[in-house]
Coordinates of C-alpha atoms and ligand atoms in Angstrom, one line a residue:
X1 CA 90.0 6.7 37.9
X2 CA 87.9 8.9 40.1
X3 CA 85.6 8.4 43.1
X4 CA 81.9 8.3 42.6
X5 CA 81.4 11.5 44.6
X6 CA 83.9 13.3 42.3
X7 CA 82.2 11.9 39.2
X8 CA 78.9 13.3 40.5
X9 CA 80.4 16.7 41.1
X10 CA 81.7 16.8 37.5
X11 CA 78.4 15.8 35.9
X12 CA 76.6 18.4 38.0
X13 CA 78.6 21.0 36.2
X14 CA 77.3 19.9 32.8
X15 CA 73.6 19.6 33.3
X16 CA 71.1 20.1 30.5
X17 CA 68.3 22.6 31.0
X18 CA 65.3 21.2 29.1
X19 CA 62.9 24.2 29.9
X20 CA 59.4 24.1 31.2
X21 CA 55.8 23.4 30.0
X22 CA 52.3 23.4 31.5
X23 CA 50.4 20.1 31.4
X24 CA 47.1 18.8 32.6
X25 CA 47.1 17.5 36.2
X26 CA 46.4 13.9 35.0
X27 CA 49.6 13.9 32.9
X28 CA 52.0 14.8 35.8
X29 CA 53.0 11.4 37.3
X30 CA 56.7 10.9 36.6
X31 CA 57.3 14.6 35.9
X32 CA 59.3 17.2 37.9
X33 CA 57.4 20.1 39.3
X34 CA 58.7 23.4 38.0
X35 CA 56.8 25.7 40.5
X36 CA 56.3 25.9 44.2
X37 CA 52.7 25.0 45.1
X38 CA 50.9 26.5 48.2
X39 CA 47.6 25.8 49.8
X40 CA 44.9 28.1 48.3
X41 CA 42.8 28.0 51.5
X42 CA 43.0 26.5 55.0
X43 CA 42.9 22.7 55.0
X44 CA 40.5 21.6 56.2
X45 CA 38.6 24.7 55.3
X46 CA 36.2 24.5 58.3
X47 CA 36.0 22.6 61.6
X48 CA 35.1 19.1 60.3
X49 CA 33.5 16.1 62.1
X50 CA 35.7 13.0 61.8
X51 CA 32.9 10.7 63.1
X52 CA 29.2 10.2 62.6
X53 CA 27.5 11.4 65.8
X54 CA 26.3 14.5 67.5
X55 CA 28.0 17.9 67.8
X56 CA 27.6 19.4 71.3
X57 CA 29.4 21.1 74.2
X58 CA 31.6 18.9 76.4
X59 CA 30.4 20.6 79.5
X60 CA 26.8 19.4 78.8
X61 CA 27.7 15.7 78.8
X62 CA 26.2 13.3 79.3
X63 CA 23.0 15.3 78.6
X64 CA 20.2 14.9 77.9
X65 CA 20.5 17.1 74.8
X66 CA 18.0 18.6 72.4
X67 CA 18.7 17.7 68.7
X68 CA 18.5 20.9 66.5
X69 CA 19.2 19.8 63.0
X70 CA 20.8 17.2 60.7
X71 CA 24.2 18.1 59.2
X72 CA 25.3 15.9 56.3
X73 CA 28.7 16.6 54.7
X74 CA 28.4 19.6 52.4
X75 CA 25.6 21.4 54.3
X76 CA 26.4 24.5 56.3
X77 CA 24.9 24.6 59.8
X78 CA 22.1 27.0 60.3
X79 CA 21.9 26.9 64.1
X80 CA 24.3 27.7 66.9
X81 CA 24.6 25.0 69.5
X82 CA 23.9 26.3 72.9
X83 CA 23.6 24.8 76.4
X84 CA 21.8 21.5 76.4
X85 CA 21.7 21.4 72.6
X86 CA 23.3 19.3 69.9
X87 CA 23.1 18.7 66.1
X88 CA 23.2 15.4 64.4
X89 CA 26.4 15.4 62.2
X90 CA 27.9 13.0 59.6
X91 CA 31.7 12.5 58.9
X92 CA 32.9 15.4 56.9
X93 CA 30.1 17.7 58.0
X94 CA 30.8 21.2 59.2
X95 CA 30.8 21.5 63.0
X96 CA 28.3 24.2 64.1
X97 CA 29.3 27.3 66.1
X98 CA 29.1 26.6 69.9
X99 CA 29.9 22.9 69.7
X100 CA 33.4 21.8 70.8
X101 CA 33.1 18.0 70.4
X102 CA 31.4 15.3 68.4
X103 CA 30.2 12.3 70.4
X104 CA 30.0 9.0 68.5
X105 CA 26.6 7.8 67.6
X106 CA 27.6 4.3 69.0
X107 CA 27.6 5.9 72.5
X108 CA 24.3 7.7 72.2
X109 CA 20.9 6.7 73.3
X110 CA 17.9 8.2 71.5
X111 CA 15.2 9.1 74.0
X112 CA 13.1 10.5 71.2
X113 CA 13.6 11.8 67.7
X114 CA 14.7 15.2 69.2
X115 CA 16.3 14.1 72.5
X116 CA 19.4 12.1 73.2
X117 CA 21.9 11.3 76.0
X118 CA 25.5 10.2 75.9
X119 CA 26.4 6.7 77.4
X120 CA 30.1 6.7 76.8
X121 CA 33.1 8.3 78.5
X122 CA 34.3 11.6 76.9
X123 CA 37.8 11.2 75.5
X124 CA 38.3 12.7 72.1
X125 CA 36.7 15.6 70.4
X126 CA 36.5 14.0 66.9
X127 CA 36.9 17.4 65.2
X128 CA 39.5 18.2 62.6
X129 CA 40.2 21.9 63.2
X130 CA 40.2 24.4 60.4
X131 CA 43.7 24.7 59.0
X132 CA 45.2 21.9 61.2
X133 CA 46.6 20.2 58.1
X134 CA 47.7 23.4 56.2
X135 CA 47.1 27.1 56.5
X136 CA 46.3 29.1 53.4
X137 CA 49.6 30.0 51.8
X138 CA 51.6 27.1 53.4
X139 CA 54.0 25.3 51.1
X140 CA 52.4 22.2 49.7
X141 CA 55.0 20.9 47.2
X142 CA 58.3 22.4 46.4
X143 CA 59.7 23.0 42.9
X144 CA 61.7 20.0 41.9
X145 CA 59.4 17.4 43.4
X146 CA 59.2 14.2 41.3
X147 CA 55.5 13.8 41.1
X148 CA 53.9 10.5 42.2
X149 CA 50.2 9.5 42.7
X150 CA 49.9 10.9 46.2
X151 CA 51.0 14.3 44.9
X152 CA 48.2 14.3 42.4
X153 CA 45.7 14.1 45.3
X154 CA 47.4 17.0 47.0
X155 CA 47.5 19.1 43.8
X156 CA 43.8 18.3 43.1
X157 CA 42.9 19.4 46.6
X158 CA 44.3 22.9 45.9
X159 CA 42.7 23.2 42.5
X160 CA 45.8 22.8 40.3
X161 CA 44.1 21.5 37.1
X162 CA 47.2 22.5 35.1
X163 CA 50.7 22.2 36.4
X164 CA 54.1 23.6 35.4
X165 CA 56.7 20.9 35.0
X166 CA 60.1 20.5 33.4
X167 CA 60.2 19.3 29.9
X168 CA 61.5 15.8 29.4
X169 CA 64.9 15.2 28.0
X170 CA 64.6 13.1 24.8
X171 CA 67.4 10.5 25.2
X172 CA 69.0 8.6 22.3
X173 CA 70.1 5.1 23.1
X174 CA 72.7 3.4 20.9
X175 CA 74.3 -0.1 21.3
X176 CA 77.6 -1.0 19.9
X177 CA 79.2 -4.4 19.6
X178 CA 79.7 -6.7 16.5
X179 CA 78.3 -9.6 18.5
X180 CA 74.9 -7.9 19.0
X181 CA 71.7 -8.7 17.3
X182 CA 68.2 -7.2 17.7
X183 CA 65.9 -8.6 20.4
X184 CA 63.6 -10.2 17.8
X185 CA 66.4 -12.0 16.1
X186 CA 67.7 -15.5 16.8
X187 CA 71.4 -15.2 17.7
X188 CA 73.8 -17.7 16.1
X189 CA 77.3 -18.7 17.2
X190 CA 78.9 -16.0 19.3
X191 CA 76.1 -13.5 18.8
X192 CA 74.0 -12.2 21.7
X193 CA 70.9 -10.2 21.9
X194 CA 71.0 -6.5 22.6
X195 CA 69.3 -6.4 26.0
X196 CA 70.8 -3.2 27.3
X197 CA 69.0 -0.8 25.0
X198 CA 65.5 -1.9 26.2
X199 CA 66.7 -1.8 29.8
X200 CA 68.2 1.6 29.5
X201 CA 65.1 3.0 27.8
X202 CA 63.0 1.8 30.6
X203 CA 65.3 3.3 33.2
X204 CA 65.2 6.6 31.4
X205 CA 61.4 6.6 31.3
X206 CA 61.2 5.6 35.0
X207 CA 63.4 8.6 35.7
X208 CA 60.8 10.8 34.1
X209 CA 62.2 11.4 30.6
X210 CA 61.7 9.9 27.1
X211 CA 63.9 7.5 25.2
X212 CA 64.4 6.4 21.6
X213 CA 66.2 3.2 20.8
X214 CA 68.6 3.8 17.9
X215 CA 69.7 0.3 16.9
X216 CA 73.1 -1.3 16.9
X217 CA 76.5 -0.3 15.4
X218 CA 79.4 -2.7 14.9
X219 CA 82.7 -2.2 16.5
X220 CA 84.0 -0.2 13.6
X221 CA 85.5 3.3 14.2
X222 CA 84.3 4.8 10.9
X223 CA 80.8 3.5 11.3
X224 CA 80.6 4.8 14.9
X225 CA 81.9 8.2 14.0
X226 CA 79.3 8.5 11.2
X227 CA 76.5 7.2 13.4
X228 CA 77.2 9.2 16.5
X229 CA 77.9 12.5 14.7
X230 CA 74.6 12.1 12.9
X231 CA 72.8 11.4 16.2
X232 CA 74.4 14.4 17.9
X233 CA 72.6 16.6 15.4
X234 CA 69.2 15.2 16.7
X235 CA 69.8 14.6 20.3
X236 CA 71.1 16.7 23.2
X237 CA 71.6 13.6 25.3
X238 CA 72.9 10.3 24.1
X239 CA 73.6 7.0 25.9
X240 CA 75.9 4.6 24.2
X241 CA 76.3 1.1 25.6
X242 CA 79.3 -1.2 24.9
X243 CA 82.8 -0.4 23.8
X244 CA 83.6 1.8 26.7
X245 CA 86.4 -0.1 28.2
X246 CA 90.1 -0.5 27.2
X247 CA 89.9 -3.5 24.9
X248 CA 91.0 -3.4 21.3
X249 CA 87.4 -2.8 20.1
X250 CA 86.4 -0.4 22.8
X251 CA 86.2 2.5 20.5
X252 CA 83.6 4.8 22.0
X253 CA 85.8 7.1 24.1
X254 CA 88.1 7.7 21.1
X255 CA 85.2 8.3 18.8
X256 CA 83.7 10.9 21.1
X257 CA 87.0 12.7 21.3
X258 CA 87.4 12.7 17.6
X259 CA 83.9 14.2 17.3
X260 CA 85.1 17.2 19.4
X261 CA 83.6 16.1 22.7
X262 CA 85.6 16.7 25.9
X263 CA 85.9 13.6 27.9
X264 CA 85.5 14.5 31.6
X265 CA 86.3 11.1 33.0
X266 CA 86.5 7.5 31.7
X267 CA 86.5 5.4 34.8
X268 CA 84.9 5.5 38.2
X269 CA 85.9 3.6 41.3
X270 CA 82.8 1.5 41.6
X271 CA 82.2 -2.2 41.3
X272 CA 80.5 -3.2 39.1
X273 CA 80.6 -0.4 36.5
X274 CA 84.2 1.0 36.4
X275 CA 84.6 1.7 32.7
X276 CA 82.4 4.7 31.9
X277 CA 82.9 7.7 29.7
X278 CA 81.3 11.0 30.4
X279 CA 81.8 13.4 27.4
X280 CA 80.3 16.8 26.7
X281 CA 80.6 19.7 24.3
X282 CA 78.4 22.3 22.4
X283 CA 75.6 21.8 24.9
X284 CA 75.4 18.1 24.2
X285 CA 76.1 15.3 26.7
X286 CA 77.0 11.6 26.1
X287 CA 77.5 8.8 28.5
X288 CA 79.5 5.8 27.2
X289 CA 78.3 3.0 29.4
X290 CA 79.6 -0.5 29.9
X291 CA 78.2 -3.3 27.7
X292 CA 77.9 -5.7 30.7
X293 CA 74.2 -5.6 31.5
X294 CA 74.6 -5.4 35.3
X295 CA 77.3 -2.8 35.0
X296 CA 75.2 -0.8 32.6
X297 CA 72.2 -1.0 35.0
X298 CA 74.3 0.1 37.9
X299 CA 76.0 2.9 36.0
X300 CA 72.6 4.3 35.0
X301 CA 71.3 4.2 38.6
X302 CA 74.5 5.8 40.1
X303 CA 75.3 8.4 37.5
X304 CA 72.9 8.8 34.7
X305 CA 69.8 8.9 36.9
X306 CA 71.2 11.7 39.1
X307 CA 72.2 13.6 35.9
X308 CA 68.7 13.3 34.4
X309 CA 67.1 14.2 37.8
X310 CA 69.3 17.2 38.5
X311 CA 68.9 18.5 34.9
X312 CA 65.1 18.5 35.5
X313 CA 65.5 20.4 38.7
X314 CA 65.0 17.5 41.0
X315 CA 67.0 16.3 44.0
X316 CA 69.1 13.2 44.3
X317 CA 66.5 10.5 43.4
X318 CA 67.3 7.5 45.5
X319 CA 66.3 6.5 49.1
X320 CA 68.7 4.6 51.4
X321 CA 67.7 2.4 54.3
X322 CA 69.7 0.6 56.9
X323 CA 69.3 -3.2 56.8
X324 CA 70.9 -6.1 58.6
X325 CA 72.5 -8.7 56.4
X326 CA 70.8 -12.1 56.6
X327 CA 74.1 -13.9 56.0
X328 CA 77.8 -12.9 55.9
X329 CA 79.3 -11.7 52.7
X330 CA 82.9 -11.5 51.6
X331 CA 84.4 -10.1 48.4
X332 CA 87.8 -10.9 46.9
X333 CA 88.9 -7.4 45.9
X334 CA 87.9 -4.4 47.9
X335 CA 89.6 -1.6 46.1
X336 CA 86.4 0.1 44.9
X337 CA 83.0 1.2 46.3
X338 CA 80.9 -1.9 45.8
X339 CA 77.2 -2.1 45.0
X340 CA 76.0 -5.5 46.0
X341 CA 72.6 -6.4 44.5
X342 CA 70.3 -7.4 47.4
X343 CA 66.7 -8.6 48.0
X344 CA 64.7 -7.6 51.0
X345 CA 63.3 -10.1 53.4
X346 CA 59.9 -9.6 55.0
X347 CA 61.6 -9.3 58.4
X348 CA 63.6 -6.3 57.2
X349 CA 66.9 -8.0 56.5
X350 CA 68.6 -8.0 53.2
X351 CA 70.4 -10.8 51.4
X352 CA 72.7 -10.7 48.4
X353 CA 71.3 -12.1 45.1
X354 CA 73.2 -14.9 43.6
X355 CA 75.7 -13.1 41.5
X356 CA 78.6 -14.4 39.4
X357 CA 79.8 -11.3 37.8
X358 CA 78.6 -8.2 36.0
X359 CA 77.4 -10.0 32.9
X360 CA 74.7 -12.0 34.7
X361 CA 71.5 -10.2 34.3
X362 CA 69.3 -12.7 36.2
X363 CA 70.9 -11.3 39.3
X364 CA 68.7 -8.3 38.9
X365 CA 65.4 -10.3 38.7
X366 CA 64.4 -9.9 42.3
X367 CA 66.4 -6.8 43.0
X368 CA 65.3 -4.4 45.7
X369 CA 68.4 -2.3 45.8
X370 CA 72.2 -2.3 46.2
X371 CA 74.0 -2.6 49.5
X372 CA 76.9 -0.1 49.6
X373 CA 80.2 -1.4 50.7
X374 CA 82.9 1.2 51.0
X375 CA 86.3 0.8 49.4
X376 CA 88.5 -1.2 51.8
X377 CA 85.5 -3.1 53.3
X378 CA 85.7 -6.7 52.1
X379 CA 83.5 -8.5 54.7
X380 CA 80.1 -8.0 56.1
X381 CA 79.2 -10.1 59.0
X382 CA 76.0 -11.9 59.5
X383 CA 73.5 -9.5 61.2
X384 CA 75.7 -6.5 60.5
X385 CA 73.9 -3.3 59.3
X386 CA 74.5 -2.0 55.8
X387 CA 73.1 0.9 53.8
X388 CA 70.9 -0.3 51.0
X389 CA 70.1 2.1 48.2
X390 CA 66.7 1.3 46.9
X391 CA 66.0 1.4 43.2
Ligands
AMP401 P1 81.8 -4.2 26.2 O1 81.5 -3.2 27.2 O2 81.5 -3.8 24.8 O3 83.2 -4.7 26.4 O4 80.9 -5.5 26.5 C1 81.0 -6.2 27.7 C2 80.1 -7.5 27.7 O5 78.8 -7.1 27.6 C3 80.3 -8.4 26.5 O6 80.2 -9.7 27.0 C4 79.3 -8.0 25.5 O7 78.9 -9.1 24.7 C5 78.1 -7.6 26.5 N1 77.3 -6.6 25.8 C6 77.7 -5.5 25.2 N2 76.7 -4.8 24.7 C7 75.6 -5.4 25.1 C8 74.2 -5.2 24.9 N3 73.8 -4.1 24.3 N4 73.3 -6.0 25.5 C9 73.8 -7.1 26.2 N5 75.0 -7.4 26.4 C10 76.0 -6.6 25.8
MG402 MG1 82.1 -4.7 23.0

């Protein structure tokens, strides 16, 4: 059994490199940027009014001021603002030469069409200065960024209509267990539905890659060997769920070895999610994940997601926040790093979801993240702060 940190170090040595492609800007959410992007010009590109009002010289206030011209957004000024002068300007308009402030129209009295005076107190200039956001050539987004909607706005602003991103890793997902039936079937007796494959496929897609669900194989060594060896021809990356533990029918680790894969570890000191095989060979990688739905979910978040993210050139994908526990929590065994599923309260506290063991999927229904309890820590007091890894 190895620690999570050690497991992460190992998987980092066996990343896949899916290559790059160029896609239209609109297709980039959920992709990993494969180039550094810089500002193609100063942003804002000119001194810009941030209020509707009049552009003038501070020293001339409160006026009266002569109005020179009207400057809607998009129209370049034609006149220099000199002593005793101003130009009517709209939000987003270019501030004319000579003016060093914009006075809000709410504090302006019109003496005539061409003559105003200021009735307020001068406080702010209401000008966004050229280049105050970014200078031409400044870094906008670094290679490896996982692209989300706000990044599309940034890329659009610098004219990136086509963007270089990492190719997606096409992930095969296989479930094994003689008790499993397909989601659309009605289970009888001791059968249960295969819920993990759908869950894993959605996790893979959320991590920016593609997934293909490949059905169910019984707990039968020969069938597994045949199925997995066929799949490894088609896929560089395979997730197998079920049969990864030490029971009599937990055949996956042995099958992977028989197929010539090298097993880098087969258990990780986390709870839930200890039994887990990481095998690789000939440029192919396979995770054998637990069949328990909660364990399987956690194993994906803690190990498979970093693997997919790093392989695509990204950084560690999760965010961690400090939260106070709403109520105390005690666990019976504290030998492993524990990921406690929690919900977040509106006041910023977290609370454990009701949780009876790693098979109980409904624990994940309102999940916001996992509170991390180090090995050896069995009790969290009410009000004590914990790290919560958001998902
Ligand atoms: P295993 O990891 O094969 O020992 O399975 C552990 C538990 O998870 C057992 O109760 C299985 O019935 C259940 N299980 C295994 N595979 C799946 C699956 N694909 N979907 C839902 N539950 C599963
Ligand atoms: Mg099983």
